[in-house]
Tab-separated table of C-alpha atoms and ligand atoms in Angstrom:
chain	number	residue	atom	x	y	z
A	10	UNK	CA	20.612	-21.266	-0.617
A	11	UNK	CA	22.603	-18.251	-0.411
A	12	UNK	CA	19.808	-15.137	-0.335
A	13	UNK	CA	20.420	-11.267	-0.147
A	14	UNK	CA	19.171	-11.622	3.657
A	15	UNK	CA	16.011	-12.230	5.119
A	16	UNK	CA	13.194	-9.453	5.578
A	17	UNK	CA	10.618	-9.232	7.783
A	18	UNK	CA	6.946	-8.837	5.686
A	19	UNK	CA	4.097	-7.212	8.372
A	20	UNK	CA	1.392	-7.273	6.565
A	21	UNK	CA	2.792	-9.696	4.103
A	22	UNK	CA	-0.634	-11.205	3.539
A	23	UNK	CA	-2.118	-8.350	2.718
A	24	UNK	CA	-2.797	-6.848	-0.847
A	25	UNK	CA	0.393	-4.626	-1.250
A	26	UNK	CA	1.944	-6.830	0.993
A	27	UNK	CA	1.548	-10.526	-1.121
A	28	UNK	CA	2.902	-8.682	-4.086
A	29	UNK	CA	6.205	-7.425	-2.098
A	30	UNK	CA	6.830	-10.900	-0.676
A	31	UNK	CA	6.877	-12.025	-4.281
A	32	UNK	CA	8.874	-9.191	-5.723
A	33	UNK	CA	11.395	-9.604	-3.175
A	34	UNK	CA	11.956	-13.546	-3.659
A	35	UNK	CA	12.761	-12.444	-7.110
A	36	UNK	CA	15.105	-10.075	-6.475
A	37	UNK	CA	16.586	-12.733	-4.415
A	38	UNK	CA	15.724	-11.923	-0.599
A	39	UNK	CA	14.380	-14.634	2.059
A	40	UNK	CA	10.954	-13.026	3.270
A	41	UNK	CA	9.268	-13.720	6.587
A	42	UNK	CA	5.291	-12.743	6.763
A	43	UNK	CA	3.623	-11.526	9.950
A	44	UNK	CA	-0.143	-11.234	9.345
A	45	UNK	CA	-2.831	-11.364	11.914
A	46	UNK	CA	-5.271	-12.174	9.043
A	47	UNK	CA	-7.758	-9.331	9.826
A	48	UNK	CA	-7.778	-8.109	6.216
A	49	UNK	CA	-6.537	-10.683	4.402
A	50	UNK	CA	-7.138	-14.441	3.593
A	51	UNK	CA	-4.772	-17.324	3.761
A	52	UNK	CA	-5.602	-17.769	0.154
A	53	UNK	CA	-3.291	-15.141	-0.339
A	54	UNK	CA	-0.325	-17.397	0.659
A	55	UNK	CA	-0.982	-20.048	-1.500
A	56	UNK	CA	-1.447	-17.396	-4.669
A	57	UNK	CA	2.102	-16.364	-3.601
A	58	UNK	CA	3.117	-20.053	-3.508
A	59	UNK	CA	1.780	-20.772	-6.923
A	60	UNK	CA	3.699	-17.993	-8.119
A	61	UNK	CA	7.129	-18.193	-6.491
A	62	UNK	CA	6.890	-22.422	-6.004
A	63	UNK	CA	8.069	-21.410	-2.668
A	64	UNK	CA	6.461	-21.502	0.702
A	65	UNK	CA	7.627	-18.922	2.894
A	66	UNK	CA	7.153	-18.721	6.850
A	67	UNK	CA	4.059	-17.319	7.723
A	68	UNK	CA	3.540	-15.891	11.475
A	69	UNK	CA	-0.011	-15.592	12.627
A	70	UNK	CA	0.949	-12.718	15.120
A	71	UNK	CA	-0.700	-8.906	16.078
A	72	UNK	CA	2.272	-6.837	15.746
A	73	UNK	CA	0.629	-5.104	18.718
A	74	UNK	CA	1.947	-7.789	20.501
A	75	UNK	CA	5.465	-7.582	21.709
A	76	UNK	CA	5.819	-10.423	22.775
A	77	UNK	CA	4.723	-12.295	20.082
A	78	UNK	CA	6.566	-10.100	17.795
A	79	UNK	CA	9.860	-10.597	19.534
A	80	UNK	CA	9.327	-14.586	19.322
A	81	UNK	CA	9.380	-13.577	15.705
A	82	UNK	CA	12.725	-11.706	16.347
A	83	UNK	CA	14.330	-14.733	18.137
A	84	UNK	CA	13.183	-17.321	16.027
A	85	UNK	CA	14.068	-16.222	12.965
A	86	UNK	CA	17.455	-14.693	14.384
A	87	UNK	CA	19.456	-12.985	11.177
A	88	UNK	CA	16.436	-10.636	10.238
A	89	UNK	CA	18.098	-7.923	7.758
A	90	UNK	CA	15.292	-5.547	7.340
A	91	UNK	CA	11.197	-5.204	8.151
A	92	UNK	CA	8.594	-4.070	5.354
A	93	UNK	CA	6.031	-3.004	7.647
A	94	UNK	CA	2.969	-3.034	5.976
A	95	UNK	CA	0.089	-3.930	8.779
A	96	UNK	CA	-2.128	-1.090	9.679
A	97	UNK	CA	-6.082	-0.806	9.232
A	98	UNK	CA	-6.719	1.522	5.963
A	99	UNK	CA	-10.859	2.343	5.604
A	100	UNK	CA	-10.741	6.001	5.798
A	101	UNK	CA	-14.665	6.250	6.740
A	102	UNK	CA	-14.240	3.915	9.672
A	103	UNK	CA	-11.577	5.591	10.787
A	104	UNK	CA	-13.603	8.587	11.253
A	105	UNK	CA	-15.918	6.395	13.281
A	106	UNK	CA	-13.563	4.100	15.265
A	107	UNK	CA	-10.600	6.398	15.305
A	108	UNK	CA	-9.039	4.294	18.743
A	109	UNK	CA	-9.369	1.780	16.400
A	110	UNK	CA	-7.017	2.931	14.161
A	111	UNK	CA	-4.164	4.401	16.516
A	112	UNK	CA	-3.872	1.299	18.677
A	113	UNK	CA	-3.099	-0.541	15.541
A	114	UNK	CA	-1.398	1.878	13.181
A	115	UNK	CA	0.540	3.905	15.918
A	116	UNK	CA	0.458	0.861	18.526
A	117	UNK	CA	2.340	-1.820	15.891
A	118	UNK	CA	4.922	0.713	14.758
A	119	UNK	CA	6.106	1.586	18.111
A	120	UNK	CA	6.050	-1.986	19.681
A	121	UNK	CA	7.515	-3.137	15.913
A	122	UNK	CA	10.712	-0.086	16.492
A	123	UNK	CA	10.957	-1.333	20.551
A	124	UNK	CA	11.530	-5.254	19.330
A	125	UNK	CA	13.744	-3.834	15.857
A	126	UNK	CA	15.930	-1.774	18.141
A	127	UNK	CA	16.099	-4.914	20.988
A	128	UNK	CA	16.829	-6.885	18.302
A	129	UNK	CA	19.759	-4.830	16.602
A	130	UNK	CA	17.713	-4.693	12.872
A	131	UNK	CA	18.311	-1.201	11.627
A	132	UNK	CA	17.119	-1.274	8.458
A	133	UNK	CA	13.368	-0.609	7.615
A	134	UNK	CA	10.958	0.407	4.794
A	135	UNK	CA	7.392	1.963	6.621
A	136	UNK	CA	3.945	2.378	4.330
A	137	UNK	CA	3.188	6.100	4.482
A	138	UNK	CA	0.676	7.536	1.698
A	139	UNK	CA	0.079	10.714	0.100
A	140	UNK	CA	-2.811	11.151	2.481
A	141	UNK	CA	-0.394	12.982	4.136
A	142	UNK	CA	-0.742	16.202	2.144
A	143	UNK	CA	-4.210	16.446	2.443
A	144	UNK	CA	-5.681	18.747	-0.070
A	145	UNK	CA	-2.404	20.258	-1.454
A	146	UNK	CA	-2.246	23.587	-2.763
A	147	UNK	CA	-0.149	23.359	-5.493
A	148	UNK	CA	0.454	19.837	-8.365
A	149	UNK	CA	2.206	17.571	-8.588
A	150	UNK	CA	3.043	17.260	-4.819
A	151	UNK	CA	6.411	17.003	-4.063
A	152	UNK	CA	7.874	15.837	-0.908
A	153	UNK	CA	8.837	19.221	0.181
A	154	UNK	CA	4.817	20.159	-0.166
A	155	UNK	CA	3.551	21.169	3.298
A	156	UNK	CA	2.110	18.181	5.201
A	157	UNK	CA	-1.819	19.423	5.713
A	158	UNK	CA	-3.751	18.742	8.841
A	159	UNK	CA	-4.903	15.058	7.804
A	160	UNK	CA	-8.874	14.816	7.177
A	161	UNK	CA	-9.583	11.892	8.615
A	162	UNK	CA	-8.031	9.640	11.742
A	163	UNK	CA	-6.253	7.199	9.203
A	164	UNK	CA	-4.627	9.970	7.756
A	165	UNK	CA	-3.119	10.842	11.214
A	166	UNK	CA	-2.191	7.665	11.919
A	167	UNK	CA	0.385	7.959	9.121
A	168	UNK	CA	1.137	11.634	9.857
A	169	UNK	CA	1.795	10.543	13.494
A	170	UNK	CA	3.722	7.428	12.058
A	171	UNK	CA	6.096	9.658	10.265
A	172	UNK	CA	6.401	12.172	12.956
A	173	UNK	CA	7.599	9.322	15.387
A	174	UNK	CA	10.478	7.540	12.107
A	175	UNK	CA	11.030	11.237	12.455
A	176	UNK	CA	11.791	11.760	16.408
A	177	UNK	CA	13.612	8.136	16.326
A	178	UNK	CA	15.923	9.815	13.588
A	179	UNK	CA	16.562	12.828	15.199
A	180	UNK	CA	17.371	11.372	18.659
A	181	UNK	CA	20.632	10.296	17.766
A	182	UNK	CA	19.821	7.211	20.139
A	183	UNK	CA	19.054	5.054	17.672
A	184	UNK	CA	20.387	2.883	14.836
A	185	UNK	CA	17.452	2.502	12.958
A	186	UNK	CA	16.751	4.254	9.728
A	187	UNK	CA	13.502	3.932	7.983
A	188	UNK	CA	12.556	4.967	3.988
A	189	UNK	CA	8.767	6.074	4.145
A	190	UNK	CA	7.083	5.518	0.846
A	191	UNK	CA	4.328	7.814	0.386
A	192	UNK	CA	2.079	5.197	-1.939
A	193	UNK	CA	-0.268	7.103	-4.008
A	194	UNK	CA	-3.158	4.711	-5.585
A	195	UNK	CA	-2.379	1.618	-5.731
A	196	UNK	CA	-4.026	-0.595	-8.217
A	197	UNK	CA	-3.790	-4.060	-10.305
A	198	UNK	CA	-3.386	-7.223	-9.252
A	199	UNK	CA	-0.335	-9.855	-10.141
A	200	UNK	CA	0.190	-10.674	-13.926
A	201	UNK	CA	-0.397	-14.358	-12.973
A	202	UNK	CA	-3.699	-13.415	-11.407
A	203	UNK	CA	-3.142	-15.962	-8.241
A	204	UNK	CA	-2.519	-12.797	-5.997
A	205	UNK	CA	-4.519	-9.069	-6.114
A	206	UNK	CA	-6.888	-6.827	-4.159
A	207	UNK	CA	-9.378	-8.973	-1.547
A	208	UNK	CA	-11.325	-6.518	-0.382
A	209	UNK	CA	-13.710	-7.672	2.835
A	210	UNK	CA	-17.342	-6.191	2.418
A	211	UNK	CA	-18.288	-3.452	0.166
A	212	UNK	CA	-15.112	-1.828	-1.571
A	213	UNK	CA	-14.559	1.888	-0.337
A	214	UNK	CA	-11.519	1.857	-3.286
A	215	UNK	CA	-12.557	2.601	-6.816
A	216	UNK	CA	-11.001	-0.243	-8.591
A	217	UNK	CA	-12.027	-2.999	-6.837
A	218	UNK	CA	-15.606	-1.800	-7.593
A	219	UNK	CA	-15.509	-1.109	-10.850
A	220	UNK	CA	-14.368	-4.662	-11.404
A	221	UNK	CA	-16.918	-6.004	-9.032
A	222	UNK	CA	-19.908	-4.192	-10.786
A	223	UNK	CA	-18.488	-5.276	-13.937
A	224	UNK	CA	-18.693	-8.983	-12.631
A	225	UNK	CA	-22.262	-8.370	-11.475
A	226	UNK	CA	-21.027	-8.257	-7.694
A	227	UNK	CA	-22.438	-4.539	-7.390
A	228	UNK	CA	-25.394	-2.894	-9.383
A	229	UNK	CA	-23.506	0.066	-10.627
A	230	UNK	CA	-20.479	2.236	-9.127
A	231	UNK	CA	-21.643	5.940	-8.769
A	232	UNK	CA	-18.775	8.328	-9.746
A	233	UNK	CA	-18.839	10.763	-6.998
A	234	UNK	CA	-18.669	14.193	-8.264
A	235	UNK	CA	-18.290	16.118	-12.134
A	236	UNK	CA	-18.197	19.408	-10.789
A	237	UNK	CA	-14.668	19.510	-9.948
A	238	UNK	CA	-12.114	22.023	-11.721
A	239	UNK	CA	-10.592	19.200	-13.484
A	240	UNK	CA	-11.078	18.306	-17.369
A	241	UNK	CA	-13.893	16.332	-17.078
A	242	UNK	CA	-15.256	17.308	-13.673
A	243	UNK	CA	-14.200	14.408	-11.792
A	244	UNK	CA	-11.935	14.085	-9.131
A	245	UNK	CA	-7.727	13.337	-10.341
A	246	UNK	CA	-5.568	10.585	-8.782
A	247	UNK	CA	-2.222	9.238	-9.377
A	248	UNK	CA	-2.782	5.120	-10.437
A	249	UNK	CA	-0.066	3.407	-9.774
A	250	UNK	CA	0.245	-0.521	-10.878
A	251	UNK	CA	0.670	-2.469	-7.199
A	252	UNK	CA	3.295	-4.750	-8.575
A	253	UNK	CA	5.392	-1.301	-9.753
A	254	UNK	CA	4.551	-0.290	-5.878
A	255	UNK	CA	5.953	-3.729	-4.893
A	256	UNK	CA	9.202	-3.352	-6.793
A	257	UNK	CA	9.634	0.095	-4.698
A	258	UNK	CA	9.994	-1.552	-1.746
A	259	UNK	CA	12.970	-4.105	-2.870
A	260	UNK	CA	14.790	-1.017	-4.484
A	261	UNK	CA	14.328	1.028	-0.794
A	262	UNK	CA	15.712	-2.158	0.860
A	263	UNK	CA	18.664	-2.117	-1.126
A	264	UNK	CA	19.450	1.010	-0.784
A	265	UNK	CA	18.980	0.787	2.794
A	266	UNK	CA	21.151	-2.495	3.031
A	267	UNK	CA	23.935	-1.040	1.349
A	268	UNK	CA	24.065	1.928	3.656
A	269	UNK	CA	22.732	4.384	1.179
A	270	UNK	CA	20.193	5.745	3.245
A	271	UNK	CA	20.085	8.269	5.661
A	272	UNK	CA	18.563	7.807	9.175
A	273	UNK	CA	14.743	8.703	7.864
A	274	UNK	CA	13.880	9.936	4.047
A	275	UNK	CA	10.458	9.942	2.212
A	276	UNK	CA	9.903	9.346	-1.105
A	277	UNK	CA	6.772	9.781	-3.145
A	278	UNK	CA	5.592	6.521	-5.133
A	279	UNK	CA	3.574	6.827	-7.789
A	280	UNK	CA	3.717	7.460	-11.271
A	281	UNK	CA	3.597	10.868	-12.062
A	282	UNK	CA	0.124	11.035	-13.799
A	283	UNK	CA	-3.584	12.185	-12.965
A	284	UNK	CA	-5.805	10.459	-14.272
A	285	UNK	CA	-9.659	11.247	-13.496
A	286	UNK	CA	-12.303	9.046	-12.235
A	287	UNK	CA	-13.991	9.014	-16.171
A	288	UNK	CA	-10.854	8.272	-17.568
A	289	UNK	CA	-10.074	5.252	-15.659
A	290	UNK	CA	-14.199	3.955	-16.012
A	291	UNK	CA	-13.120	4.399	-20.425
A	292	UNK	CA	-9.884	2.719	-19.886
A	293	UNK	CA	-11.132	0.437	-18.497
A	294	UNK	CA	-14.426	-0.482	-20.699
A	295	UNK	CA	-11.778	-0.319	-23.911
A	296	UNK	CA	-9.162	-2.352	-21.943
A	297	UNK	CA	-11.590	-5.402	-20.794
A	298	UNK	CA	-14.455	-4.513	-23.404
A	299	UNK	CA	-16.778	-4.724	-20.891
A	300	UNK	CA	-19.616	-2.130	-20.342
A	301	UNK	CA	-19.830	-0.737	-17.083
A	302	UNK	CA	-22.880	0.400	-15.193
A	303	UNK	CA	-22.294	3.728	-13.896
A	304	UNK	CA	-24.076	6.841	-12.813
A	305	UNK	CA	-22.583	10.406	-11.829
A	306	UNK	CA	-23.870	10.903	-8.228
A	307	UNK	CA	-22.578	13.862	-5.242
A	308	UNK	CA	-19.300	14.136	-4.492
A	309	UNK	CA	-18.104	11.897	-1.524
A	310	UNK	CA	-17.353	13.974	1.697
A	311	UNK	CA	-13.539	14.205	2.315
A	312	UNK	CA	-12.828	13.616	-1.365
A	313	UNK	CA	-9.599	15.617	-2.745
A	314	UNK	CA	-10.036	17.096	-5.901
A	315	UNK	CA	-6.840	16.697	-7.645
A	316	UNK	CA	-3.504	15.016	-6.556
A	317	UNK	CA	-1.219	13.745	-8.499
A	318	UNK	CA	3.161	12.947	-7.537
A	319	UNK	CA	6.021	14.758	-8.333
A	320	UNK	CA	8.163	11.630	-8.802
A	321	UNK	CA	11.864	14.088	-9.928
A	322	UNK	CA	13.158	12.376	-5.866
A	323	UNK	CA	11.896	9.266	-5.916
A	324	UNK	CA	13.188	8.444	-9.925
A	325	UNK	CA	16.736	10.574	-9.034
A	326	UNK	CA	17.646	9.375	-5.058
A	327	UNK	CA	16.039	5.810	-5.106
A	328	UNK	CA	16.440	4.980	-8.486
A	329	UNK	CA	12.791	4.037	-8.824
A	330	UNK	CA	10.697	4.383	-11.974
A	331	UNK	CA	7.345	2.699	-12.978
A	332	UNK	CA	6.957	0.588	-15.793
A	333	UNK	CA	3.673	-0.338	-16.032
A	334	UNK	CA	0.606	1.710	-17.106
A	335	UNK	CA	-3.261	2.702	-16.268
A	336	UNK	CA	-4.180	-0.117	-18.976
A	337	UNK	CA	-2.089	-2.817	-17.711
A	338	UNK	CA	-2.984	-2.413	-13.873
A	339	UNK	CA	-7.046	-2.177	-15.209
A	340	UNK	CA	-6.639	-5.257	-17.359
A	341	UNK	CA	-4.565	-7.293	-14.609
A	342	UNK	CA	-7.428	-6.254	-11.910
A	343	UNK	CA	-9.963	-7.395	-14.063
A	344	UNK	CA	-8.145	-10.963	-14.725
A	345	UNK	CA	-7.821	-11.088	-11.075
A	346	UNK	CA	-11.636	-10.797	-10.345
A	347	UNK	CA	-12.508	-13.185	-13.361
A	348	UNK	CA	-10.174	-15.148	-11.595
A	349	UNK	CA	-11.803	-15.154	-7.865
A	350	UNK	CA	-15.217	-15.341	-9.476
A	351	UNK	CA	-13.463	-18.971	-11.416
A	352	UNK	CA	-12.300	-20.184	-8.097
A	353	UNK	CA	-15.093	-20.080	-6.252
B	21	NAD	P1	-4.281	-4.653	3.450
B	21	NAD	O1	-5.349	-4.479	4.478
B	21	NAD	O2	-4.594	-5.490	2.267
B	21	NAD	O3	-2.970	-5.237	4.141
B	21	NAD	C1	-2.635	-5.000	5.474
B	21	NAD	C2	-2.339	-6.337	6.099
B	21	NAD	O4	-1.940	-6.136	7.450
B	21	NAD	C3	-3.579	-7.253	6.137
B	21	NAD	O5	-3.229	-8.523	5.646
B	21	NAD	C4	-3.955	-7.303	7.616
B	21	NAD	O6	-4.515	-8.538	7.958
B	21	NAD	C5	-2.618	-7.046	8.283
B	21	NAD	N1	-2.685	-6.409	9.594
B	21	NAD	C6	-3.358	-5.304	9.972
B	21	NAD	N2	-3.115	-5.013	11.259
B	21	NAD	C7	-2.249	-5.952	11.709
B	21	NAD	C8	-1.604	-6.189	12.957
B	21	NAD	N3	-1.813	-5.412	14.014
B	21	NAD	N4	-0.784	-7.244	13.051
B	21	NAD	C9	-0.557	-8.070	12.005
B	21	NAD	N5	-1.129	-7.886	10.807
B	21	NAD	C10	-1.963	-6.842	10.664
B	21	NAD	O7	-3.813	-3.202	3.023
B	21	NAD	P2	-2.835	-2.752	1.850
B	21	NAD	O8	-3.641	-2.039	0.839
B	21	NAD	O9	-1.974	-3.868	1.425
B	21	NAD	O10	-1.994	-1.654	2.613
B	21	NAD	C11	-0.740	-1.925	3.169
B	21	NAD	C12	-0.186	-0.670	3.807
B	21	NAD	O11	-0.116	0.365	2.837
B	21	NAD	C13	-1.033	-0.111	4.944
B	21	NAD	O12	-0.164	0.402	5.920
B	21	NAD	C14	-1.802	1.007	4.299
B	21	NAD	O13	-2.174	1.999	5.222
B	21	NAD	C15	-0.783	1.526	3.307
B	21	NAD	N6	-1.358	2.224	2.158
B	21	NAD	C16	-2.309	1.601	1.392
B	21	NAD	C17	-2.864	2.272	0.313
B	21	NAD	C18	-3.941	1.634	-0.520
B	21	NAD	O14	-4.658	2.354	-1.196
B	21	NAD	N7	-4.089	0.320	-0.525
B	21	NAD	C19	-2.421	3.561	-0.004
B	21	NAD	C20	-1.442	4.154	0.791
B	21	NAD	C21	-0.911	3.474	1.869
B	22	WQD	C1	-10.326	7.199	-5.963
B	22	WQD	C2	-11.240	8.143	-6.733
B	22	WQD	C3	-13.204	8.864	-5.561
B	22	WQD	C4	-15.111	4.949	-5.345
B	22	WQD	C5	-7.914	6.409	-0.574
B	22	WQD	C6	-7.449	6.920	0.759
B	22	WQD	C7	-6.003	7.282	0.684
B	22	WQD	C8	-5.176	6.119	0.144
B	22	WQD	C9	-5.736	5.593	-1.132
B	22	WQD	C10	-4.344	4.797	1.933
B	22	WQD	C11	-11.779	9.287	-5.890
B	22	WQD	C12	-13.569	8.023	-6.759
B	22	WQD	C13	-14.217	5.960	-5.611
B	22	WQD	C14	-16.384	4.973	-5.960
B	22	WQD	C15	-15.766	6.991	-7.112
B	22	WQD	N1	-5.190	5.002	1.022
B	22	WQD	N2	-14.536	6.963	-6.482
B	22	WQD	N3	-16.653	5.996	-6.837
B	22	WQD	O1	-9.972	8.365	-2.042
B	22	WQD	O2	-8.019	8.607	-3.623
B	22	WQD	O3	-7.712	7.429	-1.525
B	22	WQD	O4	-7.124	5.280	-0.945
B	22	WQD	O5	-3.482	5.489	2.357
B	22	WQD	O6	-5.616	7.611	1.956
B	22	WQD	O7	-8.201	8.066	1.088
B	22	WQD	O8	-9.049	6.356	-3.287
B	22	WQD	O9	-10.023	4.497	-4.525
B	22	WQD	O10	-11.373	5.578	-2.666
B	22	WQD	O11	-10.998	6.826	-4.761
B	22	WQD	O12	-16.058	7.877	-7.889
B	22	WQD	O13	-17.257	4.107	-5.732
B	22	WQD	O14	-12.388	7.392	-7.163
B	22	WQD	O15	-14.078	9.932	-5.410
B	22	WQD	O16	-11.796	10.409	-6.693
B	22	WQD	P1	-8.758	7.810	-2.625
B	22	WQD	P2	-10.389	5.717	-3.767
């Protein structure tokens, strides 16, 4: 079968990850997963089965590894471009393994750019996030907003990550040129509910325990913090539906496929909209109609109180826009847990 070209998924078992590998079938590529499986379940590979009626190679690789990774390289031979997803993302264990963190975040990107650039595959889309601007001093952020000193090691990691696509762009030495998607908060699950958000352990992200306490997984979810300076007091984030994030991806492979690109250029993914913590707890209790068990409790340390994108380059340049809103990513998260709890 004749595909747009085959990409190369790191991390393509992962939660952002499953949903790209299916987004880009559709849109008619040939991925290729790499997943060492440390946050993510094989599970996830037959969800994206069931969805696309396709199985796709799956490598069980660290893409730490070099060699391992450029096995990869020969094997599968006409690689067009790499999604590279894989990276370790709990903020608060960052702060307490922070080696951790940039022998795997920093350590895969470099050995993944050594192997791309061995390898002659130029084109690549990298995960940043809009952890990147810290606490920004002016809304919506924009990607011309001042890059903050990060406030925690996972935050570096992408800073550094960025600085390095930077470097590699400015050299001159190299071919490769790389679109960094700053995600903001991703959310939602798959409309068919076979893939969505697996998170290992306790959930440090706030959707994936509200829909666990509303399950009866967790007691109650503790809002942390009404005493911001926002309109109800708690903290403002920019939800954006994961399969909208996925779509990103396929439009920042085109462009980089058809030479659009230049040799390194961020964009800002999200939706455009803050929404507070409260806001997202109601949507979500009219959305479902289920009655969730919350308490307001202390803010959590490191918290930002407002950030929201400025989406004017992503929508104009890449051509992206979202389609999907704060009630269709909380209702397709919710089917996705009802579904885990089913197929247990
Ligand atoms: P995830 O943990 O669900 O997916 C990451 C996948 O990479 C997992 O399947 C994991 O097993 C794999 N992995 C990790 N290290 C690896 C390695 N060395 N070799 C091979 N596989 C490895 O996380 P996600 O939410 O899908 O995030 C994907 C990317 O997006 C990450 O880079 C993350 O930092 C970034 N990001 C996530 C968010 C978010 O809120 N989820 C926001 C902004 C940016
Ligand atoms: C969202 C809001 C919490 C849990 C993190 C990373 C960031 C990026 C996205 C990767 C906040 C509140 C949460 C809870 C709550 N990841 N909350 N009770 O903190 O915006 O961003 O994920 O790059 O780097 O820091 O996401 O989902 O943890 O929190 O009240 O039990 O929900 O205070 O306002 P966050 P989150």
């Amino acid at each position: 079968m004749e595909t747009k070209g085959k990409i190369l998924v790191t991390g393509g078992a992962g939660y952002i990850g499953s949903h790209a590998v299916v987004e880009l079938f559709e849109a008619g590529y040939e991925p290729v997963i790499v997943d060492n499986f440390v946050n993510s379940k094989e599970t996830a590979l037959k969800g994206i089965a069931a969805i696309t009626q396709q199985e796709f190679p799956c490598y069980r690789i660290d893409c730490t590894d070099k060699q391992a990774l450029q096995d990869v390289f020969r094997k599968e031979q006409d690689i067009t471009g790499v999604i590279h997803f894989a990276a370790y993302k709990a903020v608060g264990e960052s702060v307490k393994e922070p080696l951790k963190y940039y022998h795997n975040n920093v350590g895969s990107l470099i050995t993944l750019l050594q192997v791309m650039e061995e390898f002659g595959v130029n084109n690549l889309v990298f995960s940043s996030s809009c952890t990147v601007y810290g606490i920004p001093d002016t809304l919506p952020v924009t990607e011309e907003t001042p890059v903050k000193k990060a406030n925690s090691p996972y935050g570096n990691t992408k800073q550094i990550c960025e600085d390095i696509l930077t470097d590699l762009a400015n050299s001159g030495s190299s071919q490769v040129k790389t679109i960094a998607l700053r995600y903001f908060n991703p959310i939602g699950a798959h409309s068919s509910a076979q893939i969505g958000e697996l998170p290992l352990g306790v959930p440090n992200n706030l959707v994936p325990f509200i829909t666990q306490t509303a399950i009866g997984i967790r007691e109650k979810l503790t809002v942390f913090g009404n005493d911001y300076d926002t309109p109800d007091g708690s903290n403002i984030r920019d939800y954006i539906h994961v399969v909208d994030l996925a779509k990103a991806h396929v439009v920042a492979i085109d462009r980089l496929i058809q030479g659009k690109a230049k040799a390194i250029e961020m964009f800002n993914i999200g939706t455009g909209r803050g929404n507070t913590v409260l806001e997202v707890v109601n949507t979500f209790e009219k959305v479902t109609g289920q009655k969730l068990n919350y308490e307001i409790g202390p803010r959590r340390l490191g918290d930002v109180p407002a950030i929201y994108a400025d989406v004017t380059k992503s929508t104009q340049e890449l051509g992206f826009k979202t389609e999907l809103g704060l009630e269709e990513a909380l209702s397709s998260a919710w089917q996705w847990e009802v579904n885990l709890k089913n197929s247990l």
